[in-house]
JSON list of C-alpha atoms in Angstrom, two decimals:
[
{"chain": "P", "resi": 193, "resn": "MET", "atom": "CA", "xyz": [42.44, 20.32, -26.31]},
{"chain": "P", "resi": 194, "resn": "LYS", "atom": "CA", "xyz": [40.60, 22.95, -28.29]},
{"chain": "P", "resi": 195, "resn": "LEU", "atom": "CA", "xyz": [36.80, 22.76, -28.36]},
{"chain": "P", "resi": 196, "resn": "PRO", "atom": "CA", "xyz": [34.66, 22.17, -30.25]},
{"chain": "P", "resi": 197, "resn": "ILE", "atom": "CA", "xyz": [36.03, 18.96, -31.73]},
{"chain": "P", "resi": 198, "resn": "THR", "atom": "CA", "xyz": [34.69, 18.32, -35.23]},
{"chain": "P", "resi": 199, "resn": "GLY", "atom": "CA", "xyz": [34.58, 15.46, -37.68]},
{"chain": "P", "resi": 200, "resn": "GLY", "atom": "CA", "xyz": [32.56, 13.68, -40.29]},
{"chain": "P", "resi": 201, "resn": "CYS", "atom": "CA", "xyz": [32.35, 11.08, -42.98]},
{"chain": "P", "resi": 202, "resn": "LEU", "atom": "CA", "xyz": [34.35, 10.69, -46.18]},
{"chain": "P", "resi": 203, "resn": "CYS", "atom": "CA", "xyz": [31.76, 12.31, -48.46]},
{"chain": "P", "resi": 204, "resn": "GLY", "atom": "CA", "xyz": [30.81, 15.10, -46.01]},
{"chain": "P", "resi": 205, "resn": "ALA", "atom": "CA", "xyz": [27.10, 14.19, -45.82]},
{"chain": "P", "resi": 206, "resn": "VAL", "atom": "CA", "xyz": [27.34, 13.58, -42.06]},
{"chain": "P", "resi": 207, "resn": "ARG", "atom": "CA", "xyz": [29.18, 15.97, -39.76]},
{"chain": "P", "resi": 208, "resn": "TYR", "atom": "CA", "xyz": [29.43, 16.16, -35.99]},
{"chain": "P", "resi": 209, "resn": "GLU", "atom": "CA", "xyz": [30.62, 18.55, -33.33]},
{"chain": "P", "resi": 210, "resn": "ILE", "atom": "CA", "xyz": [31.70, 17.68, -29.80]},
{"chain": "P", "resi": 211, "resn": "SER", "atom": "CA", "xyz": [31.42, 20.51, -27.27]},
{"chain": "P", "resi": 212, "resn": "ALA", "atom": "CA", "xyz": [33.06, 18.81, -24.25]},
{"chain": "P", "resi": 213, "resn": "LYS", "atom": "CA", "xyz": [36.38, 17.13, -23.58]},
{"chain": "P", "resi": 214, "resn": "PRO", "atom": "CA", "xyz": [36.45, 13.38, -24.26]},
{"chain": "P", "resi": 215, "resn": "ILE", "atom": "CA", "xyz": [35.93, 11.06, -21.31]},
{"chain": "P", "resi": 216, "resn": "GLY", "atom": "CA", "xyz": [38.46, 8.52, -22.58]},
{"chain": "P", "resi": 217, "resn": "GLY", "atom": "CA", "xyz": [39.88, 6.63, -25.51]},
{"chain": "P", "resi": 218, "resn": "PHE", "atom": "CA", "xyz": [40.32, 2.96, -26.38]},
{"chain": "P", "resi": 219, "resn": "ASN", "atom": "CA", "xyz": [41.19, 0.55, -29.17]},
{"chain": "P", "resi": 220, "resn": "CYS", "atom": "CA", "xyz": [38.62, -2.25, -29.46]},
{"chain": "P", "resi": 221, "resn": "HIS", "atom": "CA", "xyz": [39.89, -5.43, -31.13]},
{"chain": "P", "resi": 222, "resn": "CYS", "atom": "CA", "xyz": [36.63, -7.45, -30.90]},
{"chain": "P", "resi": 223, "resn": "ARG", "atom": "CA", "xyz": [35.48, -9.34, -34.00]},
{"chain": "P", "resi": 224, "resn": "THR", "atom": "CA", "xyz": [32.27, -7.31, -34.21]},
{"chain": "P", "resi": 225, "resn": "CYS", "atom": "CA", "xyz": [34.22, -4.03, -34.45]},
{"chain": "P", "resi": 226, "resn": "GLN", "atom": "CA", "xyz": [36.66, -5.59, -36.92]},
{"chain": "P", "resi": 227, "resn": "LYS", "atom": "CA", "xyz": [33.82, -6.58, -39.21]},
{"chain": "P", "resi": 228, "resn": "ALA", "atom": "CA", "xyz": [31.85, -3.36, -38.74]},
{"chain": "P", "resi": 229, "resn": "ILE", "atom": "CA", "xyz": [34.73, -1.13, -39.80]},
{"chain": "P", "resi": 230, "resn": "GLY", "atom": "CA", "xyz": [36.80, -3.48, -41.95]},
{"chain": "P", "resi": 231, "resn": "ALA", "atom": "CA", "xyz": [39.96, -2.91, -39.94]},
{"chain": "P", "resi": 232, "resn": "PRO", "atom": "CA", "xyz": [41.86, -4.71, -37.17]},
{"chain": "P", "resi": 233, "resn": "TYR", "atom": "CA", "xyz": [40.41, -2.49, -34.44]},
{"chain": "P", "resi": 234, "resn": "PHE", "atom": "CA", "xyz": [38.07, 0.39, -33.71]},
{"chain": "P", "resi": 235, "resn": "ALA", "atom": "CA", "xyz": [39.85, 3.45, -32.31]},
{"chain": "P", "resi": 236, "resn": "GLY", "atom": "CA", "xyz": [37.13, 5.02, -30.19]},
{"chain": "P", "resi": 237, "resn": "MET", "atom": "CA", "xyz": [36.81, 8.16, -28.17]},
{"chain": "P", "resi": 238, "resn": "PHE", "atom": "CA", "xyz": [34.13, 8.31, -25.47]},
{"chain": "P", "resi": 239, "resn": "VAL", "atom": "CA", "xyz": [32.29, 11.63, -25.32]},
{"chain": "P", "resi": 240, "resn": "PRO", "atom": "CA", "xyz": [29.30, 12.80, -23.30]},
{"chain": "P", "resi": 241, "resn": "ALA", "atom": "CA", "xyz": [26.15, 12.10, -25.33]},
{"chain": "P", "resi": 242, "resn": "SER", "atom": "CA", "xyz": [24.83, 15.58, -24.52]},
{"chain": "P", "resi": 243, "resn": "ALA", "atom": "CA", "xyz": [27.97, 17.12, -26.08]},
{"chain": "P", "resi": 244, "resn": "LEU", "atom": "CA", "xyz": [27.63, 15.37, -29.46]},
{"chain": "P", "resi": 245, "resn": "VAL", "atom": "CA", "xyz": [25.67, 17.26, -32.12]},
{"chain": "P", "resi": 246, "resn": "ILE", "atom": "CA", "xyz": [25.19, 15.46, -35.43]},
{"chain": "P", "resi": 247, "resn": "THR", "atom": "CA", "xyz": [24.13, 17.00, -38.74]},
{"chain": "P", "resi": 248, "resn": "GLY", "atom": "CA", "xyz": [23.12, 14.99, -41.78]},
{"chain": "P", "resi": 249, "resn": "ASN", "atom": "CA", "xyz": [21.36, 11.68, -42.08]},
{"chain": "P", "resi": 250, "resn": "TYR", "atom": "CA", "xyz": [23.00, 8.50, -40.87]},
{"chain": "P", "resi": 251, "resn": "LYS", "atom": "CA", "xyz": [21.90, 4.91, -40.45]},
{"chain": "P", "resi": 252, "resn": "GLU", "atom": "CA", "xyz": [22.43, 2.58, -37.53]},
{"chain": "P", "resi": 253, "resn": "TYR", "atom": "CA", "xyz": [23.07, -1.12, -37.40]},
{"chain": "P", "resi": 254, "resn": "ALA", "atom": "CA", "xyz": [22.08, -2.85, -34.15]},
{"chain": "P", "resi": 255, "resn": "SER", "atom": "CA", "xyz": [23.80, -5.93, -32.75]},
{"chain": "P", "resi": 256, "resn": "ILE", "atom": "CA", "xyz": [23.94, -7.66, -29.40]},
{"chain": "P", "resi": 257, "resn": "ALA", "atom": "CA", "xyz": [27.21, -7.24, -27.48]},
{"chain": "P", "resi": 258, "resn": "ALA", "atom": "CA", "xyz": [28.84, -9.96, -25.40]},
{"chain": "P", "resi": 259, "resn": "SER", "atom": "CA", "xyz": [27.29, -8.21, -22.37]},
{"chain": "P", "resi": 260, "resn": "GLY", "atom": "CA", "xyz": [23.81, -8.77, -23.80]},
{"chain": "P", "resi": 261, "resn": "HIS", "atom": "CA", "xyz": [23.26, -5.06, -24.37]},
{"chain": "P", "resi": 262, "resn": "THR", "atom": "CA", "xyz": [22.39, -3.65, -27.77]},
{"chain": "P", "resi": 263, "resn": "VAL", "atom": "CA", "xyz": [25.12, -1.74, -29.58]},
{"chain": "P", "resi": 264, "resn": "TYR", "atom": "CA", "xyz": [24.12, 0.63, -32.37]},
{"chain": "P", "resi": 265, "resn": "ARG", "atom": "CA", "xyz": [26.83, 1.46, -34.90]},
{"chain": "P", "resi": 266, "resn": "ALA", "atom": "CA", "xyz": [26.16, 4.55, -37.00]},
{"chain": "P", "resi": 267, "resn": "PHE", "atom": "CA", "xyz": [27.43, 5.02, -40.52]},
{"chain": "P", "resi": 268, "resn": "CYS", "atom": "CA", "xyz": [26.92, 7.31, -43.49]},
{"chain": "P", "resi": 269, "resn": "PRO", "atom": "CA", "xyz": [24.45, 5.73, -45.94]},
{"chain": "P", "resi": 270, "resn": "GLU", "atom": "CA", "xyz": [26.18, 7.50, -48.86]},
{"chain": "P", "resi": 271, "resn": "CYS", "atom": "CA", "xyz": [29.87, 6.60, -48.39]},
{"chain": "P", "resi": 272, "resn": "GLY", "atom": "CA", "xyz": [29.68, 3.92, -45.67]},
{"chain": "P", "resi": 273, "resn": "THR", "atom": "CA", "xyz": [32.00, 5.61, -43.17]},
{"chain": "P", "resi": 274, "resn": "SER", "atom": "CA", "xyz": [31.66, 4.23, -39.62]},
{"chain": "P", "resi": 275, "resn": "LEU", "atom": "CA", "xyz": [31.17, 7.28, -37.44]},
{"chain": "P", "resi": 276, "resn": "PHE", "atom": "CA", "xyz": [29.93, 6.72, -33.90]},
{"chain": "P", "resi": 277, "resn": "GLY", "atom": "CA", "xyz": [27.85, 4.43, -31.79]},
{"chain": "P", "resi": 278, "resn": "ARG", "atom": "CA", "xyz": [25.71, 4.05, -28.73]},
{"chain": "P", "resi": 279, "resn": "ASN", "atom": "CA", "xyz": [25.04, 1.31, -26.21]},
{"chain": "P", "resi": 280, "resn": "SER", "atom": "CA", "xyz": [21.65, 0.55, -24.66]},
{"chain": "P", "resi": 281, "resn": "ALA", "atom": "CA", "xyz": [23.25, 0.30, -21.21]},
{"chain": "P", "resi": 282, "resn": "PHE", "atom": "CA", "xyz": [25.30, 3.51, -21.32]},
{"chain": "P", "resi": 283, "resn": "ILE", "atom": "CA", "xyz": [23.00, 6.18, -22.72]},
{"chain": "P", "resi": 284, "resn": "ASP", "atom": "CA", "xyz": [25.05, 9.13, -21.42]},
{"chain": "P", "resi": 285, "resn": "ILE", "atom": "CA", "xyz": [28.21, 8.18, -23.34]},
{"chain": "P", "resi": 286, "resn": "ARG", "atom": "CA", "xyz": [28.83, 7.92, -27.08]},
{"chain": "P", "resi": 287, "resn": "PRO", "atom": "CA", "xyz": [31.86, 6.32, -28.75]},
{"chain": "P", "resi": 288, "resn": "VAL", "atom": "CA", "xyz": [33.11, 8.32, -31.73]},
{"chain": "P", "resi": 289, "resn": "ALA", "atom": "CA", "xyz": [35.44, 6.86, -34.38]},
{"chain": "P", "resi": 290, "resn": "ALA", "atom": "CA", "xyz": [38.73, 8.69, -33.86]},
{"chain": "P", "resi": 291, "resn": "ALA", "atom": "CA", "xyz": [39.70, 8.27, -37.52]},
{"chain": "P", "resi": 292, "resn": "THR", "atom": "CA", "xyz": [36.73, 10.46, -38.52]},
{"chain": "P", "resi": 293, "resn": "LEU", "atom": "CA", "xyz": [37.91, 13.47, -36.50]},
{"chain": "P", "resi": 294, "resn": "ASP", "atom": "CA", "xyz": [39.01, 16.46, -38.55]},
{"chain": "P", "resi": 295, "resn": "ASP", "atom": "CA", "xyz": [42.18, 16.34, -36.43]},
{"chain": "P", "resi": 296, "resn": "PRO", "atom": "CA", "xyz": [42.66, 12.66, -35.54]},
{"chain": "P", "resi": 297, "resn": "ALA", "atom": "CA", "xyz": [46.03, 13.46, -33.94]},
{"chain": "P", "resi": 298, "resn": "ILE", "atom": "CA", "xyz": [44.19, 14.63, -30.80]},
{"chain": "P", "resi": 299, "resn": "PHE", "atom": "CA", "xyz": [43.05, 11.07, -30.07]},
{"chain": "P", "resi": 300, "resn": "GLN", "atom": "CA", "xyz": [44.82, 9.50, -27.09]},
{"chain": "P", "resi": 301, "resn": "PRO", "atom": "CA", "xyz": [43.93, 5.82, -26.56]},
{"chain": "P", "resi": 302, "resn": "GLN", "atom": "CA", "xyz": [44.24, 4.72, -22.95]},
{"chain": "P", "resi": 303, "resn": "LYS", "atom": "CA", "xyz": [43.77, 0.95, -23.34]},
{"chain": "P", "resi": 304, "resn": "ASP", "atom": "CA", "xyz": [43.40, -1.94, -25.74]},
{"chain": "P", "resi": 305, "resn": "ILE", "atom": "CA", "xyz": [40.24, -3.98, -25.16]},
{"chain": "P", "resi": 306, "resn": "TRP", "atom": "CA", "xyz": [39.06, -7.36, -26.47]},
{"chain": "P", "resi": 307, "resn": "VAL", "atom": "CA", "xyz": [42.67, -8.25, -27.26]},
{"chain": "P", "resi": 308, "resn": "ALA", "atom": "CA", "xyz": [41.66, -11.93, -27.09]},
{"chain": "P", "resi": 309, "resn": "ASP", "atom": "CA", "xyz": [40.07, -11.33, -30.52]},
{"chain": "P", "resi": 310, "resn": "ALA", "atom": "CA", "xyz": [43.00, -9.34, -31.95]},
{"chain": "P", "resi": 311, "resn": "GLN", "atom": "CA", "xyz": [44.49, -10.56, -35.20]},
{"chain": "P", "resi": 312, "resn": "PRO", "atom": "CA", "xyz": [48.02, -11.99, -34.98]},
{"chain": "P", "resi": 313, "resn": "TRP", "atom": "CA", "xyz": [49.27, -9.36, -37.45]},
{"chain": "P", "resi": 314, "resn": "ASP", "atom": "CA", "xyz": [47.79, -6.48, -35.41]},
{"chain": "P", "resi": 315, "resn": "THR", "atom": "CA", "xyz": [50.73, -4.74, -33.76]},
{"chain": "P", "resi": 316, "resn": "MET", "atom": "CA", "xyz": [49.60, -2.97, -30.58]},
{"chain": "P", "resi": 317, "resn": "ASN", "atom": "CA", "xyz": [51.25, -0.23, -28.57]},
{"chain": "P", "resi": 318, "resn": "PRO", "atom": "CA", "xyz": [53.06, -2.13, -25.78]},
{"chain": "P", "resi": 319, "resn": "ASP", "atom": "CA", "xyz": [52.67, 0.85, -23.42]},
{"chain": "P", "resi": 320, "resn": "LEU", "atom": "CA", "xyz": [48.87, 0.60, -23.30]},
{"chain": "P", "resi": 321, "resn": "PRO", "atom": "CA", "xyz": [47.12, -1.64, -20.76]},
{"chain": "P", "resi": 322, "resn": "LYS", "atom": "CA", "xyz": [45.58, -4.74, -22.38]},
{"chain": "P", "resi": 323, "resn": "PHE", "atom": "CA", "xyz": [42.24, -6.38, -21.52]},
{"chain": "P", "resi": 324, "resn": "ASP", "atom": "CA", "xyz": [41.12, -9.74, -22.94]},
{"chain": "P", "resi": 325, "resn": "GLY", "atom": "CA", "xyz": [37.50, -8.53, -22.98]},
{"chain": "P", "resi": 326, "resn": "ASN", "atom": "CA", "xyz": [35.44, -5.63, -21.71]},
{"chain": "P", "resi": 327, "resn": "PRO", "atom": "CA", "xyz": [37.14, -3.86, -18.77]},
{"chain": "P", "resi": 328, "resn": "TRP", "atom": "CA", "xyz": [33.96, -2.04, -17.77]},
{"chain": "P", "resi": 329, "resn": "HIS", "atom": "CA", "xyz": [32.02, -4.98, -16.33]}
]
């Protein structure tokens, strides 16, 4: 994978650069992600927080996760693109929306999470491991 990895929002007001290889990838099917992005799941790539450099102004929306931790979802205030997030319990890792990468083909999901909330019309890759909820606790 060629570094840096770059991406940004639809209108170009917010851009980001990732200077380290991703830690992992996942597809989150929870209802909160579905509503936040307006799609059946959030395709996310975990990156080291120290490797993510953001330019432009973005807004964050905070919500409480099933774990009780606060999740902050960042979006462009101009075009509304969901870009990245952060979790109050995991400050060294940032999830980045794979669809916002300049080259989204580099994204390699490793698991489907919160499949208990998946929509019946959401066709998942049968080769990926499935978790009813959060596999990290």
